[in-house]
Amino acid sequence: MDQKPQAVAEDPAKLAEFQARIDRGESIEPKDWMPERYRRQLTRMMSQHAHSEVVGMLPEGNWITRAPSLRRKMSLIAKVQDEAGHGLYIYCGAETLGVDRADLIDQLLDGRAKYSSIFNYPTLSWADMGVIGWLVDGAAIVNQTVLAKASYGPYARAMIRICKEENFHKRQGYEIVATLANGTPAQKAMVQDAVNRWWWPSLMMFGPSDTDSPNSAELLRWKVKHKTNDELRQRFVNLTVPQAAAVDLTLPDPDLRYDEATKNWEFGAIDWAEFHEVIRGNGPCNRERLEARRAAHENGRWVRDAAAAYAAKHGAASATNAA
Ligand code: FAQ
């Protein structure tokens, strides 16, 4: 998106005071002075995050009409609605940085803005609903629990609330996974196939490795990030391996092994070429996802027009009443 570094000459004294506030662990609030680069980094991250929540509704929304029972349908609808709420909440948070939500959405729709790579993979079976909740929401929780301590107040507060809901999502997903894993041989094979397809893309959610992550150093210095991409990815693997074993599913990585010395589950090489292709727009579903978002935006135009007309009329009426 259009948030690439542009040198802005900042007042060194203000910069030093800003860094001192960060180092003291103070929260930065919307009206506080902040370096332009901090504002841009937060705008980039929060808008990508909001876009991810909204695009993230599509792979699961696709299965609402095919849920196998009323109970499953209700919880999937609730989950997908929650993702919409998270997106709106984070767009509001991003607007506190002085950007317009309509501009951010335009950047998504015309392909300038990124959103999480994970949502460019197809959902092929009902088991994918379980595995997304377990692995994708599970990865999001690992990332967002730390972002709940981010130095920018509105983002941190949004994460606290969102993580509570993501925990429900993860539990509903893991429950589906456990049910299928203990079901018929066909159900078990279906869920194992879903794990095989989603495992590596879930690891890619944490972003490039630390040696290839241009934004990390700055975000860590400003305590937007408190952990690196690789640290969070490792934490996710360590948490997830025992969860897979508990339901007797395997993870598709022949190199996975426990290292007694580090107490980490070591994992095999991630296919970074695939990751870069997906974020360049060439993943299995990138085009389909953006087309669906564009169609939804067009179909919702009358709602926005009606809301704007109502606000204008209402505003005019209150101005007359006040006069
Ligand atoms: N996909 O220098 P870094 C969810 C980009 S929410 C696409 O390491 P950074 C809930 C990155 O933007 C999931 N692009 O970047 C849910 C940068 O490009 P840029 C979303 C990626 O910011 C569940 C470039 O690569 N969560 O799942 C990805 O330090 C189920 C270089 O990377 C968030 O957005 C990727 N995976 O670290 C919803 C959390 N990774 O902008 C529905 C907030 C990296 O310079 C259903 N964001 N890139 O052109 C973050 O924590 C960070 O931004 C990272 C990336 C960790 C994603």
Tab-separated table of C-alpha atoms and ligand atoms in Angstrom:
chain	number	residue	atom	x	y	z
A	1	MET	CA	0.000	0.000	0.000
A	2	ASP	CA	1.018	3.681	-0.208
A	3	GLN	CA	2.796	3.761	3.117
A	4	LYS	CA	6.387	3.328	1.985
A	5	PRO	CA	9.059	5.269	3.883
A	6	GLN	CA	9.403	8.854	2.829
A	7	ALA	CA	11.961	10.859	4.692
A	8	VAL	CA	10.180	13.341	6.943
A	9	ALA	CA	12.448	15.649	8.909
A	10	GLU	CA	11.335	15.239	12.516
A	11	ASP	CA	12.307	17.477	15.429
A	12	PRO	CA	15.106	15.495	17.208
A	13	ALA	CA	13.952	16.664	20.658
A	14	LYS	CA	10.380	15.491	20.015
A	15	LEU	CA	11.675	12.227	18.614
A	16	ALA	CA	13.806	11.630	21.718
A	17	GLU	CA	10.879	12.387	24.039
A	18	PHE	CA	8.645	10.080	22.003
A	19	GLN	CA	11.162	7.229	22.265
A	20	ALA	CA	11.527	7.910	26.003
A	21	ARG	CA	7.750	7.596	26.434
A	22	ILE	CA	7.805	4.303	24.541
A	23	ASP	CA	10.726	3.059	26.628
A	24	ARG	CA	8.823	3.928	29.821
A	25	GLY	CA	5.980	1.759	28.530
A	26	GLU	CA	3.533	4.636	28.087
A	27	SER	CA	0.623	4.301	25.731
A	28	ILE	CA	0.547	6.615	22.688
A	29	GLU	CA	-2.907	8.096	22.165
A	30	PRO	CA	-4.403	9.646	18.989
A	31	LYS	CA	-3.864	13.299	19.931
A	32	ASP	CA	-0.289	12.778	21.161
A	33	TRP	CA	2.627	13.867	19.040
A	34	MET	CA	4.055	10.950	17.054
A	35	PRO	CA	6.651	10.698	14.295
A	36	GLU	CA	5.120	10.605	10.837
A	37	ARG	CA	6.786	7.249	10.260
A	38	TYR	CA	5.111	5.779	13.373
A	39	ARG	CA	1.771	7.021	12.099
A	40	ARG	CA	2.417	5.442	8.702
A	41	GLN	CA	3.552	2.127	10.130
A	42	LEU	CA	0.465	1.910	12.350
A	43	THR	CA	-1.795	2.886	9.459
A	44	ARG	CA	-0.211	0.211	7.270
A	45	MET	CA	-0.467	-2.506	9.877
A	46	MET	CA	-3.937	-1.665	11.170
A	47	SER	CA	-5.433	-1.267	7.723
A	48	GLN	CA	-3.921	-4.547	6.518
A	49	HIS	CA	-5.259	-6.160	9.657
A	50	ALA	CA	-8.767	-4.737	9.148
A	51	HIS	CA	-8.752	-5.844	5.495
A	52	SER	CA	-7.683	-9.328	6.604
A	53	GLU	CA	-10.625	-9.618	8.982
A	54	VAL	CA	-13.080	-8.605	6.278
A	55	VAL	CA	-11.582	-10.719	3.480
A	56	GLY	CA	-11.262	-13.486	6.078
A	57	MET	CA	-15.051	-13.747	6.183
A	58	LEU	CA	-15.123	-15.130	2.646
A	59	PRO	CA	-13.542	-18.600	2.995
A	60	GLU	CA	-15.839	-19.501	5.897
A	61	GLY	CA	-18.909	-17.579	4.713
A	62	ASN	CA	-18.797	-19.960	1.789
A	63	TRP	CA	-19.744	-22.839	4.127
A	64	ILE	CA	-22.575	-21.323	6.180
A	65	THR	CA	-25.294	-22.828	3.976
A	66	ARG	CA	-23.550	-26.209	4.070
A	67	ALA	CA	-22.975	-26.546	7.816
A	68	PRO	CA	-23.981	-30.068	8.892
A	69	SER	CA	-26.304	-29.088	11.767
A	70	LEU	CA	-28.198	-26.093	13.145
A	71	ARG	CA	-25.733	-25.794	16.023
A	72	ARG	CA	-22.744	-25.728	13.674
A	73	LYS	CA	-24.510	-23.230	11.425
A	74	MET	CA	-25.254	-20.895	14.337
A	75	SER	CA	-21.695	-20.887	15.604
A	76	LEU	CA	-20.236	-20.413	12.113
A	77	ILE	CA	-22.574	-17.476	11.413
A	78	ALA	CA	-21.602	-15.943	14.749
A	79	LYS	CA	-17.912	-16.398	13.986
A	80	VAL	CA	-18.156	-14.818	10.540
A	81	GLN	CA	-20.143	-11.909	11.999
A	82	ASP	CA	-17.456	-11.476	14.629
A	83	GLU	CA	-14.814	-11.136	11.896
A	84	ALA	CA	-16.874	-8.330	10.319
A	85	GLY	CA	-17.040	-6.632	13.705
A	86	HIS	CA	-13.266	-6.983	14.157
A	87	GLY	CA	-12.707	-5.398	10.763
A	88	LEU	CA	-14.977	-2.438	11.583
A	89	TYR	CA	-13.395	-2.035	14.986
A	90	ILE	CA	-9.871	-1.936	13.545
A	91	TYR	CA	-10.909	0.441	10.728
A	92	CYS	CA	-12.218	2.774	13.468
A	93	GLY	CA	-8.897	2.409	15.283
A	94	ALA	CA	-7.008	3.214	12.063
A	95	GLU	CA	-9.133	6.337	11.562
A	96	THR	CA	-7.786	7.738	14.839
A	97	LEU	CA	-4.496	8.102	12.928
A	98	GLY	CA	-6.108	10.660	10.637
A	99	VAL	CA	-6.897	8.459	7.641
A	100	ASP	CA	-10.248	7.995	5.977
A	101	ARG	CA	-11.741	4.516	6.003
A	102	ALA	CA	-13.103	4.995	2.480
A	103	ASP	CA	-9.537	5.581	1.236
A	104	LEU	CA	-8.293	2.456	2.992
A	105	ILE	CA	-11.066	0.397	1.432
A	106	ASP	CA	-10.271	1.838	-2.008
A	107	GLN	CA	-6.666	0.712	-1.523
A	108	LEU	CA	-7.885	-2.815	-0.793
A	109	LEU	CA	-10.284	-2.907	-3.730
A	110	ASP	CA	-7.818	-1.608	-6.283
A	111	GLY	CA	-5.143	-4.052	-5.121
A	112	ARG	CA	-2.708	-1.582	-3.524
A	113	ALA	CA	-3.228	-2.817	0.038
A	114	LYS	CA	-2.193	-6.180	1.378
A	115	TYR	CA	-4.255	-8.519	3.520
A	116	SER	CA	-3.234	-11.778	5.161
A	117	SER	CA	-1.912	-14.416	2.769
A	118	ILE	CA	-3.928	-17.109	4.535
A	119	PHE	CA	-7.252	-16.006	3.069
A	120	ASN	CA	-6.125	-16.745	-0.470
A	121	TYR	CA	-6.457	-20.495	-0.011
A	122	PRO	CA	-9.661	-22.382	-0.876
A	123	THR	CA	-12.007	-24.054	1.619
A	124	LEU	CA	-12.634	-27.457	0.068
A	125	SER	CA	-14.461	-29.407	2.775
A	126	TRP	CA	-16.415	-28.938	5.986
A	127	ALA	CA	-13.281	-29.993	7.889
A	128	ASP	CA	-11.663	-26.750	6.702
A	129	MET	CA	-14.071	-24.883	9.028
A	130	GLY	CA	-12.645	-26.755	11.982
A	131	VAL	CA	-9.045	-26.376	10.878
A	132	ILE	CA	-9.387	-22.642	10.166
A	133	GLY	CA	-10.774	-22.062	13.662
A	134	TRP	CA	-8.047	-24.192	15.226
A	135	LEU	CA	-4.992	-23.144	13.195
A	136	VAL	CA	-5.833	-19.766	11.626
A	137	ASP	CA	-7.581	-18.275	14.645
A	138	GLY	CA	-5.005	-20.027	16.820
A	139	ALA	CA	-2.197	-18.270	14.938
A	140	ALA	CA	-4.091	-14.972	15.069
A	141	ILE	CA	-4.410	-15.291	18.866
A	142	VAL	CA	-0.658	-15.899	19.295
A	143	ASN	CA	0.059	-12.785	17.216
A	144	GLN	CA	-2.678	-10.595	18.666
A	145	THR	CA	-2.170	-11.414	22.332
A	146	VAL	CA	1.201	-9.709	21.984
A	147	LEU	CA	-0.266	-6.861	19.905
A	148	ALA	CA	-2.596	-6.224	22.852
A	149	LYS	CA	0.497	-4.687	24.475
A	150	ALA	CA	1.290	-2.523	21.425
A	151	SER	CA	2.332	1.045	22.207
A	152	TYR	CA	-0.561	2.579	20.240
A	153	GLY	CA	-3.512	2.663	22.655
A	154	PRO	CA	-6.450	2.250	20.248
A	155	TYR	CA	-4.819	-0.754	18.563
A	156	ALA	CA	-3.871	-2.414	21.855
A	157	ARG	CA	-7.392	-1.979	23.259
A	158	ALA	CA	-8.957	-3.355	20.083
A	159	MET	CA	-6.757	-6.441	20.382
A	160	ILE	CA	-7.861	-7.171	23.950
A	161	ARG	CA	-11.482	-7.384	22.924
A	162	ILE	CA	-10.791	-9.173	19.658
A	163	CYS	CA	-8.632	-11.849	21.318
A	164	LYS	CA	-11.535	-12.782	23.602
A	165	GLU	CA	-13.677	-13.520	20.566
A	166	GLU	CA	-10.851	-15.278	18.730
A	167	ASN	CA	-10.602	-17.656	21.666
A	168	PHE	CA	-14.204	-18.676	21.111
A	169	HIS	CA	-13.431	-19.138	17.396
A	170	LYS	CA	-10.486	-21.348	18.141
A	171	ARG	CA	-12.497	-23.510	20.533
A	172	GLN	CA	-15.347	-23.984	18.090
A	173	GLY	CA	-12.795	-24.929	15.422
A	174	TYR	CA	-10.937	-27.382	17.611
A	175	GLU	CA	-14.225	-28.958	18.665
A	176	ILE	CA	-15.105	-29.591	15.002
A	177	VAL	CA	-11.620	-31.021	14.434
A	178	ALA	CA	-11.843	-33.303	17.489
A	179	THR	CA	-15.300	-34.526	16.470
A	180	LEU	CA	-14.182	-35.392	12.939
A	181	ALA	CA	-10.906	-36.905	14.137
A	182	ASN	CA	-12.928	-39.258	16.368
A	183	GLY	CA	-15.525	-39.931	13.673
A	184	THR	CA	-15.699	-42.400	10.803
A	185	PRO	CA	-12.531	-43.230	8.808
A	186	ALA	CA	-13.827	-40.930	6.039
A	187	GLN	CA	-14.301	-38.062	8.489
A	188	LYS	CA	-10.862	-38.612	9.963
A	189	ALA	CA	-9.305	-38.640	6.469
A	190	MET	CA	-11.182	-35.426	5.610
A	191	VAL	CA	-9.860	-33.573	8.652
A	192	GLN	CA	-6.322	-34.891	8.147
A	193	ASP	CA	-6.445	-33.643	4.554
A	194	ALA	CA	-7.553	-30.203	5.793
A	195	VAL	CA	-4.667	-30.083	8.297
A	196	ASN	CA	-2.245	-31.061	5.515
A	197	ARG	CA	-3.423	-28.149	3.363
A	198	TRP	CA	-3.629	-25.458	6.080
A	199	TRP	CA	-0.540	-26.170	8.175
A	200	TRP	CA	2.122	-24.433	6.084
A	201	PRO	CA	-0.041	-21.429	5.103
A	202	SER	CA	-0.788	-20.968	8.837
A	203	LEU	CA	2.934	-20.741	9.580
A	204	MET	CA	3.254	-18.130	6.820
A	205	MET	CA	0.699	-15.904	8.575
A	206	PHE	CA	3.460	-14.745	10.929
A	207	GLY	CA	5.254	-13.066	8.036
A	208	PRO	CA	8.715	-13.513	6.555
A	209	SER	CA	11.576	-14.799	8.661
A	210	ASP	CA	13.310	-12.223	10.852
A	211	THR	CA	16.229	-11.941	8.446
A	212	ASP	CA	13.808	-10.884	5.702
A	213	SER	CA	11.380	-8.662	7.637
A	214	PRO	CA	12.032	-5.014	6.719
A	215	ASN	CA	9.496	-3.546	9.168
A	216	SER	CA	10.345	-5.499	12.304
A	217	ALA	CA	13.293	-3.496	13.658
A	218	GLU	CA	11.341	-0.239	13.668
A	219	LEU	CA	8.168	-1.818	15.032
A	220	LEU	CA	10.127	-3.479	17.841
A	221	ARG	CA	11.913	-0.233	18.716
A	222	TRP	CA	8.542	1.489	18.958
A	223	LYS	CA	7.048	-1.452	20.875
A	224	VAL	CA	4.291	-1.949	18.355
A	225	LYS	CA	5.695	-5.446	18.092
A	226	HIS	CA	7.100	-7.046	21.239
A	227	LYS	CA	8.128	-10.309	19.581
A	228	THR	CA	9.587	-11.059	16.180
A	229	ASN	CA	7.814	-12.983	13.420
A	230	ASP	CA	9.983	-16.059	14.049
A	231	GLU	CA	9.481	-15.950	17.828
A	232	LEU	CA	5.704	-15.919	17.418
A	233	ARG	CA	5.784	-18.630	14.749
A	234	GLN	CA	7.827	-20.842	17.079
A	235	ARG	CA	5.392	-20.212	19.929
A	236	PHE	CA	2.492	-21.219	17.690
A	237	VAL	CA	4.238	-24.451	16.643
A	238	ASN	CA	5.072	-25.296	20.269
A	239	LEU	CA	1.441	-24.810	21.298
A	240	THR	CA	-0.059	-26.623	18.309
A	241	VAL	CA	2.003	-29.825	18.100
A	242	PRO	CA	0.555	-31.253	21.357
A	243	GLN	CA	-2.958	-30.184	20.295
A	244	ALA	CA	-2.576	-32.207	17.078
A	245	ALA	CA	-1.281	-35.214	19.018
A	246	ALA	CA	-4.231	-34.986	21.447
A	247	VAL	CA	-6.682	-35.640	18.602
A	248	ASP	CA	-4.377	-38.127	16.882
A	249	LEU	CA	-3.709	-35.991	13.794
A	250	THR	CA	-0.318	-35.565	12.183
A	251	LEU	CA	1.259	-32.350	10.956
A	252	PRO	CA	2.635	-32.539	7.409
A	253	ASP	CA	6.277	-31.946	8.269
A	254	PRO	CA	8.750	-34.862	8.288
A	255	ASP	CA	11.353	-32.614	9.954
A	256	LEU	CA	9.224	-31.805	12.997
A	257	ARG	CA	11.162	-32.856	16.125
A	258	TYR	CA	11.410	-31.799	19.738
A	259	ASP	CA	14.682	-30.204	20.789
A	260	GLU	CA	15.331	-30.925	24.460
A	261	ALA	CA	17.939	-28.183	24.690
A	262	THR	CA	15.742	-25.341	23.447
A	263	LYS	CA	12.396	-26.929	24.460
A	264	ASN	CA	11.143	-26.039	20.993
A	265	TRP	CA	9.475	-28.093	18.313
A	266	GLU	CA	11.854	-27.593	15.393
A	267	PHE	CA	10.127	-27.502	12.027
A	268	GLY	CA	11.134	-27.873	8.365
A	269	ALA	CA	11.767	-25.177	5.768
A	270	ILE	CA	8.883	-22.886	4.851
A	271	ASP	CA	8.283	-22.404	1.125
A	272	TRP	CA	8.922	-18.659	0.976
A	273	ALA	CA	8.564	-18.628	-2.802
A	274	GLU	CA	4.932	-19.668	-2.325
A	275	PHE	CA	4.434	-16.979	0.350
A	276	HIS	CA	5.787	-14.241	-1.923
A	277	GLU	CA	3.664	-15.419	-4.840
A	278	VAL	CA	0.548	-15.276	-2.660
A	279	ILE	CA	1.256	-11.777	-1.336
A	280	ARG	CA	2.030	-10.629	-4.885
A	281	GLY	CA	-1.541	-11.535	-5.810
A	282	ASN	CA	-0.900	-14.940	-7.390
A	283	GLY	CA	-2.246	-17.294	-4.733
A	284	PRO	CA	-4.980	-19.842	-5.505
A	285	CYS	CA	-7.863	-17.488	-4.630
A	286	ASN	CA	-6.506	-13.902	-4.699
A	287	ARG	CA	-8.537	-12.879	-7.729
A	288	GLU	CA	-11.706	-14.547	-6.482
A	289	ARG	CA	-11.384	-12.856	-3.070
A	290	LEU	CA	-10.924	-9.375	-4.485
A	291	GLU	CA	-13.748	-9.865	-6.981
A	292	ALA	CA	-16.046	-10.910	-4.129
A	293	ARG	CA	-15.051	-7.828	-2.085
A	294	ARG	CA	-15.563	-5.527	-5.081
A	295	ALA	CA	-18.989	-7.022	-5.765
A	296	ALA	CA	-19.979	-6.653	-2.096
A	297	HIS	CA	-18.824	-3.038	-2.150
A	298	GLU	CA	-20.841	-2.291	-5.291
A	299	ASN	CA	-23.916	-4.090	-3.963
A	300	GLY	CA	-23.703	-2.073	-0.759
A	301	ARG	CA	-23.483	1.271	-2.534
A	302	TRP	CA	-27.204	2.014	-2.060
A	303	VAL	CA	-26.849	1.478	1.704
A	304	ARG	CA	-23.978	3.971	1.903
A	305	ASP	CA	-25.892	6.449	-0.278
A	306	ALA	CA	-29.014	6.084	1.864
A	307	ALA	CA	-27.015	6.499	5.081
A	308	ALA	CA	-25.298	9.613	3.713
A	309	ALA	CA	-28.651	11.077	2.552
A	310	TYR	CA	-30.195	10.358	5.962
A	311	ALA	CA	-27.247	11.943	7.770
A	312	ALA	CA	-27.445	15.034	5.544
A	313	LYS	CA	-31.213	15.372	6.115
A	314	HIS	CA	-30.884	14.710	9.837
A	315	GLY	CA	-27.966	17.171	10.077
A	316	ALA	CA	-29.977	19.828	8.234
A	317	ALA	CA	-32.998	19.222	10.497
A	318	SER	CA	-30.947	19.526	13.706
A	319	ALA	CA	-29.265	22.681	12.380
A	320	THR	CA	-32.760	24.186	11.753
A	321	ASN	CA	-33.981	23.106	15.216
A	322	ALA	CA	-30.926	24.600	16.880
A	323	ALA	CA	-31.398	27.933	15.073
B	1	FAQ	N1	0.215	-11.928	4.485
B	1	FAQ	O1	8.359	-6.612	7.435
B	1	FAQ	P1	7.290	-7.640	7.621
B	1	FAQ	C1	-6.936	-13.135	11.382
B	1	FAQ	C2	3.895	-8.379	4.351
B	1	FAQ	S1	-6.229	-11.630	11.211
B	1	FAQ	C3	0.332	-10.848	3.683
B	1	FAQ	O2	7.600	-8.771	8.519
B	1	FAQ	P2	5.400	-6.617	9.523
B	1	FAQ	C4	-8.246	-13.241	12.088
B	1	FAQ	C5	3.978	-7.179	5.259
B	1	FAQ	O3	2.738	-6.524	5.334
B	1	FAQ	C6	-4.763	-11.917	10.232
B	1	FAQ	N2	1.353	-9.978	3.769
B	1	FAQ	O4	5.940	-6.907	8.056
B	1	FAQ	C7	-9.136	-14.129	11.343
B	1	FAQ	C8	5.050	-6.372	4.593
B	1	FAQ	O5	4.532	-5.723	3.440
B	1	FAQ	P3	4.454	-4.083	3.279
B	1	FAQ	C9	-4.065	-10.671	9.995
B	1	FAQ	C10	2.273	-10.211	4.735
B	1	FAQ	O6	4.254	-5.695	9.421
B	1	FAQ	C11	-9.097	-15.505	11.517
B	1	FAQ	C12	5.991	-7.450	4.062
B	1	FAQ	O7	5.239	-8.641	3.967
B	1	FAQ	N3	-3.337	-10.279	11.166
B	1	FAQ	O8	-6.349	-14.026	10.927
B	1	FAQ	C13	2.194	-11.283	5.606
B	1	FAQ	O9	6.539	-6.231	10.409
B	1	FAQ	C14	-9.969	-16.332	10.802
B	1	FAQ	C15	7.211	-7.644	4.929
B	1	FAQ	O10	6.843	-8.221	6.214
B	1	FAQ	C16	-2.676	-9.118	11.205
B	1	FAQ	O11	-2.684	-8.344	10.273
B	1	FAQ	C17	1.119	-12.172	5.467
B	1	FAQ	N4	0.964	-13.254	6.232
B	1	FAQ	O12	4.891	-8.042	10.043
B	1	FAQ	C18	-10.067	-13.578	10.456
B	1	FAQ	C19	-1.961	-8.821	12.493
B	1	FAQ	N5	3.252	-11.244	6.434
B	1	FAQ	O13	3.284	-3.654	4.095
B	1	FAQ	C20	-10.940	-14.422	9.750
B	1	FAQ	C21	-1.253	-7.503	12.472
B	1	FAQ	C22	3.975	-10.166	6.085
B	1	FAQ	O14	5.741	-3.537	3.833
B	1	FAQ	C23	-10.890	-15.805	9.931
B	1	FAQ	N6	-0.069	-7.514	11.656
B	1	FAQ	N7	3.380	-9.555	5.050
B	1	FAQ	O15	4.260	-3.883	1.817
B	1	FAQ	C24	1.136	-8.010	12.053
B	1	FAQ	O16	1.282	-8.559	13.131
B	1	FAQ	C25	2.291	-7.810	11.127
B	1	FAQ	O17	1.951	-6.800	10.198
B	1	FAQ	C26	2.738	-9.106	10.374
B	1	FAQ	C27	3.847	-8.720	9.377
B	1	FAQ	C28	3.302	-10.105	11.369
B	1	FAQ	C29	1.574	-9.720	9.601
